[in-house]
Short mmCIF file of C-alpha atoms in Angstrom, two decimals:
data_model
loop_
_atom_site.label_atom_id
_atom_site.label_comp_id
_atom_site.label_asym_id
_atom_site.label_seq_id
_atom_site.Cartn_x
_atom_site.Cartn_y
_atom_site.Cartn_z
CA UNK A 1115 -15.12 5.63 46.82
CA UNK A 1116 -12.20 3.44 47.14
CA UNK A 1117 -9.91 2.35 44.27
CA UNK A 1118 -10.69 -0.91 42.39
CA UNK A 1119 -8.31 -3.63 41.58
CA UNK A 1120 -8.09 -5.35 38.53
CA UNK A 1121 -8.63 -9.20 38.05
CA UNK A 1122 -6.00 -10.12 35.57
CA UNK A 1123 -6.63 -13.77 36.66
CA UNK A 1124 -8.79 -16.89 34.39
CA UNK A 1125 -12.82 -15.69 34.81
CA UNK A 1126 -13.95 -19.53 35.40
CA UNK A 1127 -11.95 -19.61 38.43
CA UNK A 1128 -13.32 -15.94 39.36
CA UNK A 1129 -16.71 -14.96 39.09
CA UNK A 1130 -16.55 -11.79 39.28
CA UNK A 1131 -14.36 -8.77 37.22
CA UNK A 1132 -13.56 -6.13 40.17
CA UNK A 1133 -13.78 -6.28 43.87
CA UNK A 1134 -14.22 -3.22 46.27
CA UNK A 1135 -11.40 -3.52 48.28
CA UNK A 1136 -12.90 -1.36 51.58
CA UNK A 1137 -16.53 -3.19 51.04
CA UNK A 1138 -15.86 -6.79 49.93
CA UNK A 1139 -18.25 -6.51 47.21
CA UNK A 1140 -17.83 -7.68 43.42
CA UNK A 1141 -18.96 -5.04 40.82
CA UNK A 1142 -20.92 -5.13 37.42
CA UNK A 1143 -19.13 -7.17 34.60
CA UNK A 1144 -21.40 -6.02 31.90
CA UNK A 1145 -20.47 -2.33 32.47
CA UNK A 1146 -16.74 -3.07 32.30
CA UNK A 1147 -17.24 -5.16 29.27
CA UNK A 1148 -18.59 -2.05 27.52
CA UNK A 1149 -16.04 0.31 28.86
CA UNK A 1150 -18.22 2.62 30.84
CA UNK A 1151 -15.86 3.37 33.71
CA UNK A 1152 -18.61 5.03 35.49
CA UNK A 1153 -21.20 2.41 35.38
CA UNK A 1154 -18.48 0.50 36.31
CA UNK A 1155 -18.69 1.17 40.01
CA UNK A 1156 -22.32 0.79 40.47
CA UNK A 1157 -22.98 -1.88 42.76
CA UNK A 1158 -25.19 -4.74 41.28
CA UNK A 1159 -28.11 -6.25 43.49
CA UNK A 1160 -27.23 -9.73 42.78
CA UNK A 1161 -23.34 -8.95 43.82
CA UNK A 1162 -24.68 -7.93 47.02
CA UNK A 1163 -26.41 -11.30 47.83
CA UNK A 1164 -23.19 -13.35 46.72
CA UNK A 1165 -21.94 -15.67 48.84
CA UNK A 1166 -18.87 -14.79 51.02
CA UNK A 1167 -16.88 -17.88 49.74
CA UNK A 1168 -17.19 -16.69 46.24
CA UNK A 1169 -15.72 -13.04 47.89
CA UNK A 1170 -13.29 -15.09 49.20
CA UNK A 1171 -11.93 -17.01 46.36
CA UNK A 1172 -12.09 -13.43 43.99
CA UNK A 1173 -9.53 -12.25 46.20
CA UNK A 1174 -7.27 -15.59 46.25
CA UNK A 1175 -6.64 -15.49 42.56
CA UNK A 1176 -6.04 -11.60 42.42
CA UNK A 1177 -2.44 -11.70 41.17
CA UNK A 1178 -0.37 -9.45 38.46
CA UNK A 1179 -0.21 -5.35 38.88
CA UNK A 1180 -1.76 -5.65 42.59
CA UNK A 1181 -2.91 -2.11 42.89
CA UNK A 1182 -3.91 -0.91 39.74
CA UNK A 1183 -7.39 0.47 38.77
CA UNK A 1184 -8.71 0.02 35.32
CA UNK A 1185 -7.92 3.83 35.41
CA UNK A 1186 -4.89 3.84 36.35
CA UNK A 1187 -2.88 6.23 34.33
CA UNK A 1188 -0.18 3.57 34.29
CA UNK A 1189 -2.13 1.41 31.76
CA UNK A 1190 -1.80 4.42 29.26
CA UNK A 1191 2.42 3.81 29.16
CA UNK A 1192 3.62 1.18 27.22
CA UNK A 1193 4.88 -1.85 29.10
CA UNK A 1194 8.30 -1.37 28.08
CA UNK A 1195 10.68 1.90 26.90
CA UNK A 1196 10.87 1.12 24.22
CA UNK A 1197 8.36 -1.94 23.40
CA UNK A 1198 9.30 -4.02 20.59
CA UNK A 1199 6.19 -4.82 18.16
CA UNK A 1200 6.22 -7.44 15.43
CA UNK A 1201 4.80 -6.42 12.49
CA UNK A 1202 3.60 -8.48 9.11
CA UNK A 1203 1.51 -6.65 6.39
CA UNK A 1204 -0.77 -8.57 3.87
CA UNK A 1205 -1.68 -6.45 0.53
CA UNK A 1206 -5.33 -7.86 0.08
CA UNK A 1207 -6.88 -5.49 -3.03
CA UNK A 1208 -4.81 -3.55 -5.11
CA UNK A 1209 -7.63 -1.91 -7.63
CA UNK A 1210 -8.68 1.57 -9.69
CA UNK A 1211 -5.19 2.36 -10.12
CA UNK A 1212 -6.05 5.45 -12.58
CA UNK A 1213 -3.86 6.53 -14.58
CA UNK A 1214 -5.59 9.62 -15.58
CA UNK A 1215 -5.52 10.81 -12.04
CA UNK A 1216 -2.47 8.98 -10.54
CA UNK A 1217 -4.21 7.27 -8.30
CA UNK A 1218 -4.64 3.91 -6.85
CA UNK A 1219 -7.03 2.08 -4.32
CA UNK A 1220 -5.37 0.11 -1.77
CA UNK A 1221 -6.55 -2.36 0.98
CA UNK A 1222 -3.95 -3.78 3.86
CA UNK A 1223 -4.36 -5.82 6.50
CA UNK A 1224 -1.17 -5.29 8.92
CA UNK A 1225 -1.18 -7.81 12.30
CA UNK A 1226 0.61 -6.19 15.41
CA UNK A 1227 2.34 -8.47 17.58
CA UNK A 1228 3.78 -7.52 21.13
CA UNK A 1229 3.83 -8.80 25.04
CA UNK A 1230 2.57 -6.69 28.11
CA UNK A 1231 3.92 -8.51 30.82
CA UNK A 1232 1.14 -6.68 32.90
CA UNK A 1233 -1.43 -8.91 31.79
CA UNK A 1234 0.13 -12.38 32.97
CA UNK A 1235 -3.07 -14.08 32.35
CA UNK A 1236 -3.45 -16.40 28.96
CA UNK A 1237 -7.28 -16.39 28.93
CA UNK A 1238 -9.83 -15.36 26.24
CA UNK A 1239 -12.25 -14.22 28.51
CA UNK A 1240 -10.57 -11.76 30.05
CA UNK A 1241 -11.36 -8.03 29.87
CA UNK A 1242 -8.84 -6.09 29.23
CA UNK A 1243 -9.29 -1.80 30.67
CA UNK A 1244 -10.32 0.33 28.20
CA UNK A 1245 -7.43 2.82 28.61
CA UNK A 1246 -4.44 0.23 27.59
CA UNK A 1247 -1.91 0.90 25.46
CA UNK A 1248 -1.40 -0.83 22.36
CA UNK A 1249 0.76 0.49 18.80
CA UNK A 1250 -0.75 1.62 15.74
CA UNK A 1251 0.23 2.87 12.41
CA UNK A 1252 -0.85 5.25 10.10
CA UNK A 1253 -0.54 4.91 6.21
CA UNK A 1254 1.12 7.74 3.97
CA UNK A 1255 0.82 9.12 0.73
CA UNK A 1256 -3.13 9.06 0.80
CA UNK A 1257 -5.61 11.01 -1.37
CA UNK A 1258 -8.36 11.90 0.99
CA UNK A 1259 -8.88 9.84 4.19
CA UNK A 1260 -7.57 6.36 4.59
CA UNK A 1261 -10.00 3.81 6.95
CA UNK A 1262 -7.94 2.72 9.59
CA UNK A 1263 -10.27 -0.06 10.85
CA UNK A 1264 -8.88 -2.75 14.39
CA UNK A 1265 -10.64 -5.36 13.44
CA UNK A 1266 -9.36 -7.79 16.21
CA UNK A 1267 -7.51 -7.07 19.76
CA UNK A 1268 -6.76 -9.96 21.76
CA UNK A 1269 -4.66 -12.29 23.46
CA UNK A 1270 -2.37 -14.41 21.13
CA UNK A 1271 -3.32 -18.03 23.13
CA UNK A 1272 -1.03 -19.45 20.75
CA UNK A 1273 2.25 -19.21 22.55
CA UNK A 1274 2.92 -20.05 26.03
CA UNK A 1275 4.41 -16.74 26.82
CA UNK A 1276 1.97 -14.73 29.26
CA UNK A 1277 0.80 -11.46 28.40
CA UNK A 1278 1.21 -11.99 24.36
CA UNK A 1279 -0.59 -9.79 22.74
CA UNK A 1280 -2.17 -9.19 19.06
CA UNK A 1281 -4.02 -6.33 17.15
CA UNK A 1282 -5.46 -6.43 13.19
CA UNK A 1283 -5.61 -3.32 11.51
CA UNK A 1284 -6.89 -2.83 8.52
CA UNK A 1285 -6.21 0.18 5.66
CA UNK A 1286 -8.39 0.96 2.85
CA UNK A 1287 -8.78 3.88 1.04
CA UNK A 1288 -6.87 5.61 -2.33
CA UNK A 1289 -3.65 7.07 -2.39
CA UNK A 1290 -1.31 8.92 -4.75
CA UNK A 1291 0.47 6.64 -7.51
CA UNK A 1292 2.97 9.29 -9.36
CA UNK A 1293 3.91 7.18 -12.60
CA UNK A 1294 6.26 8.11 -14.94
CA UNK A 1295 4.34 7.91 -18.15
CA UNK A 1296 6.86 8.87 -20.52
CA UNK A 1297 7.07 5.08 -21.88
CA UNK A 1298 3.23 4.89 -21.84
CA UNK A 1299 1.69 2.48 -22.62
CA UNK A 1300 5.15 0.38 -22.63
CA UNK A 1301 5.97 1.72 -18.50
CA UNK A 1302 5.94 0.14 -15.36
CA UNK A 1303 4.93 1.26 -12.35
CA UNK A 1304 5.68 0.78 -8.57
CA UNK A 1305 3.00 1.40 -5.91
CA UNK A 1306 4.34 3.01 -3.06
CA UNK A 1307 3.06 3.46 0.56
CA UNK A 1308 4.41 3.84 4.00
CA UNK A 1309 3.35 2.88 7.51
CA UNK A 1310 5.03 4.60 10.17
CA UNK A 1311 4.79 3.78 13.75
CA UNK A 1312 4.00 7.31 15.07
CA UNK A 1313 0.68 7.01 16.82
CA UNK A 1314 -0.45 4.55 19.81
CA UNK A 1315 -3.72 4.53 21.40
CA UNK A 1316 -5.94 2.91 24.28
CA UNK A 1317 -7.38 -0.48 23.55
CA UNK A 1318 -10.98 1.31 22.86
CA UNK A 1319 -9.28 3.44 20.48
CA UNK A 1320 -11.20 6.66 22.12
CA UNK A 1321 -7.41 7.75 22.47
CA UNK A 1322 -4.48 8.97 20.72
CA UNK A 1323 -1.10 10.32 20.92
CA UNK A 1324 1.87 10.39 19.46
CA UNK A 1325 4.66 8.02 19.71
CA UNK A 1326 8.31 7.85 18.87
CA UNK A 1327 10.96 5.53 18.93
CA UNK A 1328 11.46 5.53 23.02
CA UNK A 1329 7.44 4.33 22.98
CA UNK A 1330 8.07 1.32 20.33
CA UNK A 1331 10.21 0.32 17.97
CA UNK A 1332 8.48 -1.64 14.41
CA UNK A 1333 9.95 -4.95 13.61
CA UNK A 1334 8.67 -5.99 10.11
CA UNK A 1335 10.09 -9.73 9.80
CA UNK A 1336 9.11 -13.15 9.28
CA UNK A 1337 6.15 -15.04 12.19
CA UNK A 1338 4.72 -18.16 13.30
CA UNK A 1339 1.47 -16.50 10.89
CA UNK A 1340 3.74 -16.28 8.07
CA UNK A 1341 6.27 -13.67 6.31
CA UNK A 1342 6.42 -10.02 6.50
CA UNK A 1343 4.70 -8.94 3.34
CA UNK A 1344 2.44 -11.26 1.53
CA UNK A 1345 0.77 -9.91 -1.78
CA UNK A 1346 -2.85 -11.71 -1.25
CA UNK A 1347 -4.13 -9.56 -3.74
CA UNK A 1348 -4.98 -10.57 -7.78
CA UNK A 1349 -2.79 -8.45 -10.28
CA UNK A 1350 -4.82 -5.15 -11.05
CA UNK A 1351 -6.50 -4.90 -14.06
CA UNK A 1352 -4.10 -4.29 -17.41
CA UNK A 1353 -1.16 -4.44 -15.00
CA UNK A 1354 1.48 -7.54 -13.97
CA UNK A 1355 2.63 -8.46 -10.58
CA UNK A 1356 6.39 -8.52 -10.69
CA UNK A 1357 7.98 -8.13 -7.21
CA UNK A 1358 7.49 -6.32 -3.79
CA UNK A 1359 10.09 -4.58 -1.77
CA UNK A 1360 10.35 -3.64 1.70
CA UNK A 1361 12.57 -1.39 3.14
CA UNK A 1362 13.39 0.98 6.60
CA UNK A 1363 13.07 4.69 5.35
CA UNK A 1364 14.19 8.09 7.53
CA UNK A 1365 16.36 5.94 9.52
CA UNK A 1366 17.10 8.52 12.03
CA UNK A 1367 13.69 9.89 11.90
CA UNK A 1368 12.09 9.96 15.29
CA UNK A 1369 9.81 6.91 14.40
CA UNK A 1370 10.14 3.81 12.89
CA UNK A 1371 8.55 4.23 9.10
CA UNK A 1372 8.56 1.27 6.64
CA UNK A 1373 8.10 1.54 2.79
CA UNK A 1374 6.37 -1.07 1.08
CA UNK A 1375 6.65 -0.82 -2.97
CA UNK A 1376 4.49 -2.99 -5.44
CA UNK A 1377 6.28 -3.26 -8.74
CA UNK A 1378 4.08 -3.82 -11.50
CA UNK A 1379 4.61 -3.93 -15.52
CA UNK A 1380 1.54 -2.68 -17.66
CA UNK A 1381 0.10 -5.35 -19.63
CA UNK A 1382 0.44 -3.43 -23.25
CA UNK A 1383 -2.12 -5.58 -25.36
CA UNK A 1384 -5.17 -3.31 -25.06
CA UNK A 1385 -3.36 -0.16 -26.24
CA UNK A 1386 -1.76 -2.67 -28.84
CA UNK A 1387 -4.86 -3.51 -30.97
CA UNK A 1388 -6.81 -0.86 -29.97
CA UNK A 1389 -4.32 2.63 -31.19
CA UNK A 1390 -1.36 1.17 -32.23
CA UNK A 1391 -2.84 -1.13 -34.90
CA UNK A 1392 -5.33 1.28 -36.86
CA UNK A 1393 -3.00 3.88 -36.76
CA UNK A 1394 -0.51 1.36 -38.10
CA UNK A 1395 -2.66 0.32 -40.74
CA UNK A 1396 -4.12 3.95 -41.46
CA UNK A 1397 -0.49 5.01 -42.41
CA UNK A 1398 -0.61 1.51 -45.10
CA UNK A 1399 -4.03 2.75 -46.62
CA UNK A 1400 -2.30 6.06 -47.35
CA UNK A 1401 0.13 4.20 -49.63
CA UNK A 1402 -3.13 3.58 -52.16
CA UNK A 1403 -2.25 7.38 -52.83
CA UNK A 1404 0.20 6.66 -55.34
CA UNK A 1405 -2.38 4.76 -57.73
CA UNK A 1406 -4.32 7.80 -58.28
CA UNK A 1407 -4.08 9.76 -60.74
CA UNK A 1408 -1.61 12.36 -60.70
CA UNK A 1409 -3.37 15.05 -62.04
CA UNK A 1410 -6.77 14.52 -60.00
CA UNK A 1411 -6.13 16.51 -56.59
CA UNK A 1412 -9.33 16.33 -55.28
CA UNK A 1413 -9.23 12.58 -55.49
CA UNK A 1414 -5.90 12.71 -53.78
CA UNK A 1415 -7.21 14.93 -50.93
CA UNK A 1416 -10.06 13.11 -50.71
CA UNK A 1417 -8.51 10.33 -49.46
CA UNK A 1418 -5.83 11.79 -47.69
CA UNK A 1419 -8.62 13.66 -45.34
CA UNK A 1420 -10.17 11.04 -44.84
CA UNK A 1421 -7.92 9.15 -43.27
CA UNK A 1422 -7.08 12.12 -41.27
CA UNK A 1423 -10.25 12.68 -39.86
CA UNK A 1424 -10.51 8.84 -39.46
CA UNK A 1425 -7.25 8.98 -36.93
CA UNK A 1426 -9.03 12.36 -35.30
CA UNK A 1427 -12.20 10.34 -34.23
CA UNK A 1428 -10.19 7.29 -33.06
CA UNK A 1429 -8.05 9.72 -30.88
CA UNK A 1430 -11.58 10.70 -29.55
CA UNK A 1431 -12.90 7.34 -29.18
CA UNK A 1432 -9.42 6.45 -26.92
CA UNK A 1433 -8.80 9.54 -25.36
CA UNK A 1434 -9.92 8.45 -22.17
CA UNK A 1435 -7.55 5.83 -21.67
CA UNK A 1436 -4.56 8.54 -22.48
CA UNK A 1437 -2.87 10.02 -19.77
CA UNK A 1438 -3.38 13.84 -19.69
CA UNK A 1439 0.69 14.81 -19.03
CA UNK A 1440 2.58 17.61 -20.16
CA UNK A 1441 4.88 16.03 -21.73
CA UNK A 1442 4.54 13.82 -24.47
CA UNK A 1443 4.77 9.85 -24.07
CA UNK A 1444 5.28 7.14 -26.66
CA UNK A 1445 1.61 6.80 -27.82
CA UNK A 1446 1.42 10.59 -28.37
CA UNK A 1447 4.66 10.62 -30.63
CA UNK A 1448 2.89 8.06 -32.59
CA UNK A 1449 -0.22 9.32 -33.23
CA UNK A 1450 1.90 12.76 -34.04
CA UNK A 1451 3.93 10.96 -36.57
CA UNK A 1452 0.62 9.34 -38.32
CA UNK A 1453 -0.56 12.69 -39.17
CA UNK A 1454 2.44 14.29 -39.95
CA UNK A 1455 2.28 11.34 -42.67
CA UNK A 1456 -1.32 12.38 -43.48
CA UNK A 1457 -0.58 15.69 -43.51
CA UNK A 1458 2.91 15.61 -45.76
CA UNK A 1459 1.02 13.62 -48.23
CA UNK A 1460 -1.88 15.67 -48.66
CA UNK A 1461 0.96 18.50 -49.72
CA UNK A 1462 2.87 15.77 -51.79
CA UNK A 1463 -0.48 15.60 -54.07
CA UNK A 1464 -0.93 18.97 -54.47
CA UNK A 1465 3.19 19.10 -55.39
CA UNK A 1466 2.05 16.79 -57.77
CA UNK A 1467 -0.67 18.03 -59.24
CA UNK A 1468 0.77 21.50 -59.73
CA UNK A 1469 3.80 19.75 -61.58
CA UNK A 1470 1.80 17.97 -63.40
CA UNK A 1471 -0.43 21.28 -64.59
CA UNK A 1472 2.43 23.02 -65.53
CA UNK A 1473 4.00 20.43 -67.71
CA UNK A 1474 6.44 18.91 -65.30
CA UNK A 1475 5.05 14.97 -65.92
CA UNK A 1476 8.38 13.67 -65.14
CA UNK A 1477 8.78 15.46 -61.67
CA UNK A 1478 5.32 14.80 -60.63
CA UNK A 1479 5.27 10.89 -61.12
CA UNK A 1480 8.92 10.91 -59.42
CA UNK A 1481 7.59 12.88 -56.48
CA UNK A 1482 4.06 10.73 -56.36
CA UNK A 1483 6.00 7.17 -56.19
CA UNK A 1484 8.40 8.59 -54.27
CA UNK A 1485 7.19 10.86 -51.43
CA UNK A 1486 4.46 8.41 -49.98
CA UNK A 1487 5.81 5.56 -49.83
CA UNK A 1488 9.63 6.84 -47.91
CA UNK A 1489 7.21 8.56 -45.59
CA UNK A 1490 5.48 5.16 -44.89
CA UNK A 1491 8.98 3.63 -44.43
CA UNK A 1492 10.05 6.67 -41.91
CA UNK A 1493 6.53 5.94 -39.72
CA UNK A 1494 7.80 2.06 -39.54
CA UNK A 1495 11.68 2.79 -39.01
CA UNK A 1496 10.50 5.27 -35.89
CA UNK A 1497 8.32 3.33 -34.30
CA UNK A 1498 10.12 0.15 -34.49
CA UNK A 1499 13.12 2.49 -32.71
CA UNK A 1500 10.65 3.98 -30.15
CA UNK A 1501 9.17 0.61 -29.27
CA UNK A 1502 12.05 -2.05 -29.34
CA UNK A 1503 14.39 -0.44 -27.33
CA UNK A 1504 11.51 0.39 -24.11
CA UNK A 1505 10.72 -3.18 -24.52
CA UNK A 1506 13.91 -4.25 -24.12
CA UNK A 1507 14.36 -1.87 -21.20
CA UNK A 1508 11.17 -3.48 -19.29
CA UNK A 1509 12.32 -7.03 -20.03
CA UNK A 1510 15.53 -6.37 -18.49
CA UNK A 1511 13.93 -4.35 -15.52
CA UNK A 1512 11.67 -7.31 -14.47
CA UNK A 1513 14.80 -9.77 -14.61
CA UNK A 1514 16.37 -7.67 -12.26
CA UNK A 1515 13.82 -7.48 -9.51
CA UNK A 1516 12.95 -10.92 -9.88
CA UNK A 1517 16.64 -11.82 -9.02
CA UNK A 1518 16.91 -9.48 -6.56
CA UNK A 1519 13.90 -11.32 -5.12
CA UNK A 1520 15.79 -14.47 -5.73
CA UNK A 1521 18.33 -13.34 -3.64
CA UNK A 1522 16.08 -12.42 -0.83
CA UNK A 1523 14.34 -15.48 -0.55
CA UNK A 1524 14.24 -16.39 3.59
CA UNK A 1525 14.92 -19.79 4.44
CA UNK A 1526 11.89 -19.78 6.64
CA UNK A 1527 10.05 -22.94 6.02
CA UNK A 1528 6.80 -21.09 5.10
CA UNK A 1529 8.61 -18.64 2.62
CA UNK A 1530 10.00 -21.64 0.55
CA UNK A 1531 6.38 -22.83 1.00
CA UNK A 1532 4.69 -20.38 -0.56
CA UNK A 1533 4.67 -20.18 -4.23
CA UNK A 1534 3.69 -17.72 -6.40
CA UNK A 1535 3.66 -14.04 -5.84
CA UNK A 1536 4.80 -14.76 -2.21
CA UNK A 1537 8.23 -15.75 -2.83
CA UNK A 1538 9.06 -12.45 -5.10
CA UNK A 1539 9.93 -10.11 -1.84
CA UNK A 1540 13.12 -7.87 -1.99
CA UNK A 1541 13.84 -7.19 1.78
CA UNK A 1542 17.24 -5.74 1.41
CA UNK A 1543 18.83 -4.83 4.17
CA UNK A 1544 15.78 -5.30 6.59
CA UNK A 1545 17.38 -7.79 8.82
CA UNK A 1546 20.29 -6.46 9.60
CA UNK A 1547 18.45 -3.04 10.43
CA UNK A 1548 15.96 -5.36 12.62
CA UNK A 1549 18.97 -7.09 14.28
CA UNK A 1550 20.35 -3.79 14.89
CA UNK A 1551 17.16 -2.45 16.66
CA UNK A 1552 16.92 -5.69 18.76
CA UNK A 1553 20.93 -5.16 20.20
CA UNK A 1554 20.02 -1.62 21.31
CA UNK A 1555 16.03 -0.66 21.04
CA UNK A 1556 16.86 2.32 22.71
CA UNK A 1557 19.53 3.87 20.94
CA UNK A 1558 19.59 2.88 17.49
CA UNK A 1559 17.94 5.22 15.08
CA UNK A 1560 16.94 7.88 17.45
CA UNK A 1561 18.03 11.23 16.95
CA UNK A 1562 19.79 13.30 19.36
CA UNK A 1563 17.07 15.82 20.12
CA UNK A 1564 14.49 13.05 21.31
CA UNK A 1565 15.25 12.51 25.25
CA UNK A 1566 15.43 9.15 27.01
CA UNK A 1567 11.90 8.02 28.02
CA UNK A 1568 11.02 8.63 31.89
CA UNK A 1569 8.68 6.93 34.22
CA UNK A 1570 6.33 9.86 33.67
CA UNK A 1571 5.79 9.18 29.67
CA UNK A 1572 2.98 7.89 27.80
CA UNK A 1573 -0.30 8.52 26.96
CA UNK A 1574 -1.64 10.19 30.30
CA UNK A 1575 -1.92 13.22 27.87
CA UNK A 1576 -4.39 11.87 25.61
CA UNK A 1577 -6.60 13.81 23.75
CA UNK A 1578 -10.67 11.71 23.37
CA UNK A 1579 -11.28 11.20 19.77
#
């Protein structure tokens, strides 16, 4: 059987996909369309009866890579060494961010932008062979395995450029979210993930290998379908949206690898009235000690226990919202220094009580209007100086990012568009590092050890997923 050539050409001006060049005859459409490459050269009956001016006009419009079967290794390389894709990532769902586990769930769309001047032809009908290249990315820290779902690959008709291409890809699944939880529940938090352009595959995505810097180089910036990172998403529960950054990591890595962070601020009301308040007013319903009478201990323990085991049973009630570290955080000091107030008064009464026993009426009643109430006044002093100060700290934190952000605003019409959570993207640095990779794609970035590319390179080592 003799090779078959491609039709890279508009369908509605040929009516048929392939042509056998030896035999003149048009082959199956419907097989190609699936990607069956053997199917693909079955002859249909109907193809056999077709006139020979429609024969004859299939071959007039064959123009482009004249010579190249849809299984032609050559449609496994990328069309340039290295190609230069656009990228721009849209965080859609940012949810279960646990902070139990340290985990957070995480959906991104990313759009892949890039031209193949092998495929001169603008139209939407075309079918493009199964084994072409295109990028992808893959999505790092992850807990388990992340869905890496194409949800479109097709022509971008949009521009008047031949041979623009553009691929959807979307990410869901949890990764890791290490927090620092010392400041709990006064912390923030930032979300981090990377994408890293190490992988490309065929167009049916029954392919894969590895790529590197000499195969394509990623270009996160600003597009005609808006800026490079968009938060889409509503703010997680019991967390605010503050700012996102983008930045190039592993610069001389041997692929391109992008870090996207989310900064977020926990929303501290919850925690507020639901620990900080009883325990608060646990430690002011201790201070009803000092009207009891001095000499009665077992009125004194009475209610000194209780509201001991009363701060016990809330710690059960909430201890599923704690954070299992170990070390202790803010809340944890707090809830220590309520009982250590419960505790040191419940040995103040029985100070007093002896005292008072053994004649010492003087010492007691100093001790019983004393001891309470400065250990009260020590619970308020220390958590006003445990609080304030990491409240101050946050405050100051979000100003900064949100200047930052300021600072990075593009001048792109559709940046200064977009209100909201849009405009707060800290891009530091990212356009001089993508001007630098557009002046020499080649060269910039890649490490020593990785050769120049060759005419033999791409994917014509594929493994079939």
């Amino acid at each position: 059987m003799s090779r078959f050539w491609r039709r890279p050409t508009d369908a509605s001006q040929c009516p048929y996909e392939d042509v056998d060049v030896e035999n003149q005859l048009p082959l199956m459409l419907a097989a190609r369309a699936r990607g069956d490459t053997k199917a693909s050269t079955v002859l249909s009956v109907d193809s056999m009866l077709a006139p020979q001016n429609s024969i004859a006009s299939t071959m007039a419009c064959m123009e482009g890579p004249v010579g190249w079967a849809d299984d032609d290794l050559r449609w496994t390389e990328p069309p340039a060494f290295p190609t230069l894709v656009t990228a721009r990532a849209v965080v859609s769902n940012v949810t279960d961010m646990d902070t139990v586990l340290g985990t957070a769930h995480i959906k991104v769309a990313v759009w892949l932008q890039w031209n193949d001047p092998r495929l001169p032809d603008n139209s939407r009908r075309d079918v493009f062979p199964a084994d072409l290249w295109s990028p992808h990315l893959t999505m790092s820290p992850t807990k388990g395995e992340i869905k890496a779902t194409v949800k479109e690959f097709a022509r971008d008709i949009h521009d008047n450029q031949p041979g623009d291409l553009y691929k959807l890809i979307e990410f869901e699944g949890y990764i890791y979210n290490d927090m620092d939880l010392r400041a709990f529940p006064f912390d923030s938090d930032a979300v981090e993930f990377t994408l890293s352009a190490d992988v490309c595959q065929s167009k049916d995505g029954r392919q894969q290998n590895a790529a590197f810097k000499t195969d394509f180089r990623l270009l996160m910036q600003d597009s005609k379908f808006g800026p490079a990172l968009t938060m889409a998403a509503k703010e997680p529960c019991g967390w605010e949206f503050v700012a996102m950054q983008l930045e190039y990591t592993k610069v001389t890595a041997a692929q391109d690898h992008c870090t996207f962070s989310i900064h977020l601020t926990r929303r501290t009301r919850y925690y507020f009235f639901k620990v900080l308040v009883p325990l608060v007013l646990t430690v002011f319903l201790n201070v009803a000690q000092v009207e009891l009478p001095i000499g009665d201990l077992s009125a004194s323990l009475s209610h000194s226990v209780t509201l001991f085991l009363s701060t016990v049973a809330l710690l059960y009630v909430v201890q599923a919202e704690l954070p299992k570290t170990d070390y202790r955080t803010v809340v944890d000091n707090i809830i220590l220094h309520t009982m250590y107030v419960l505790g040191l008064s419940c040995l103040s009464a029985a100070f007093c009580a002896r005292a008072s026993k053994n004649g010492k009426e003087q010492l007691a009643w100093w001790v019983n209007e004393t001891c309470v109430p400065s250990l009260t006044l020590l619970f308020m002093i220390a958590l006003v100086a445990q609080i304030c100060p990491l409240l101050i700290q946050r405050r100051k934190a979000k100003h900064a990012l949100l200047d930052r952000a300021r600072r990075c605003a593009s001048s792109s019409v559709k940046r200064e568009q977009n209100a909201g959570l849009a405009n707060r993207i800290i891009d530091e640095g990212v356009r001089d590092h993508i001007a630098a990779i557009k002046a020499k794609p080649l060269d910039f970035g890649r490490p020593s050890w990785l050769p120049r590319p060759s005419s033999n390179l791409g994917m014509s080592k594929c493994q079939t997923i």
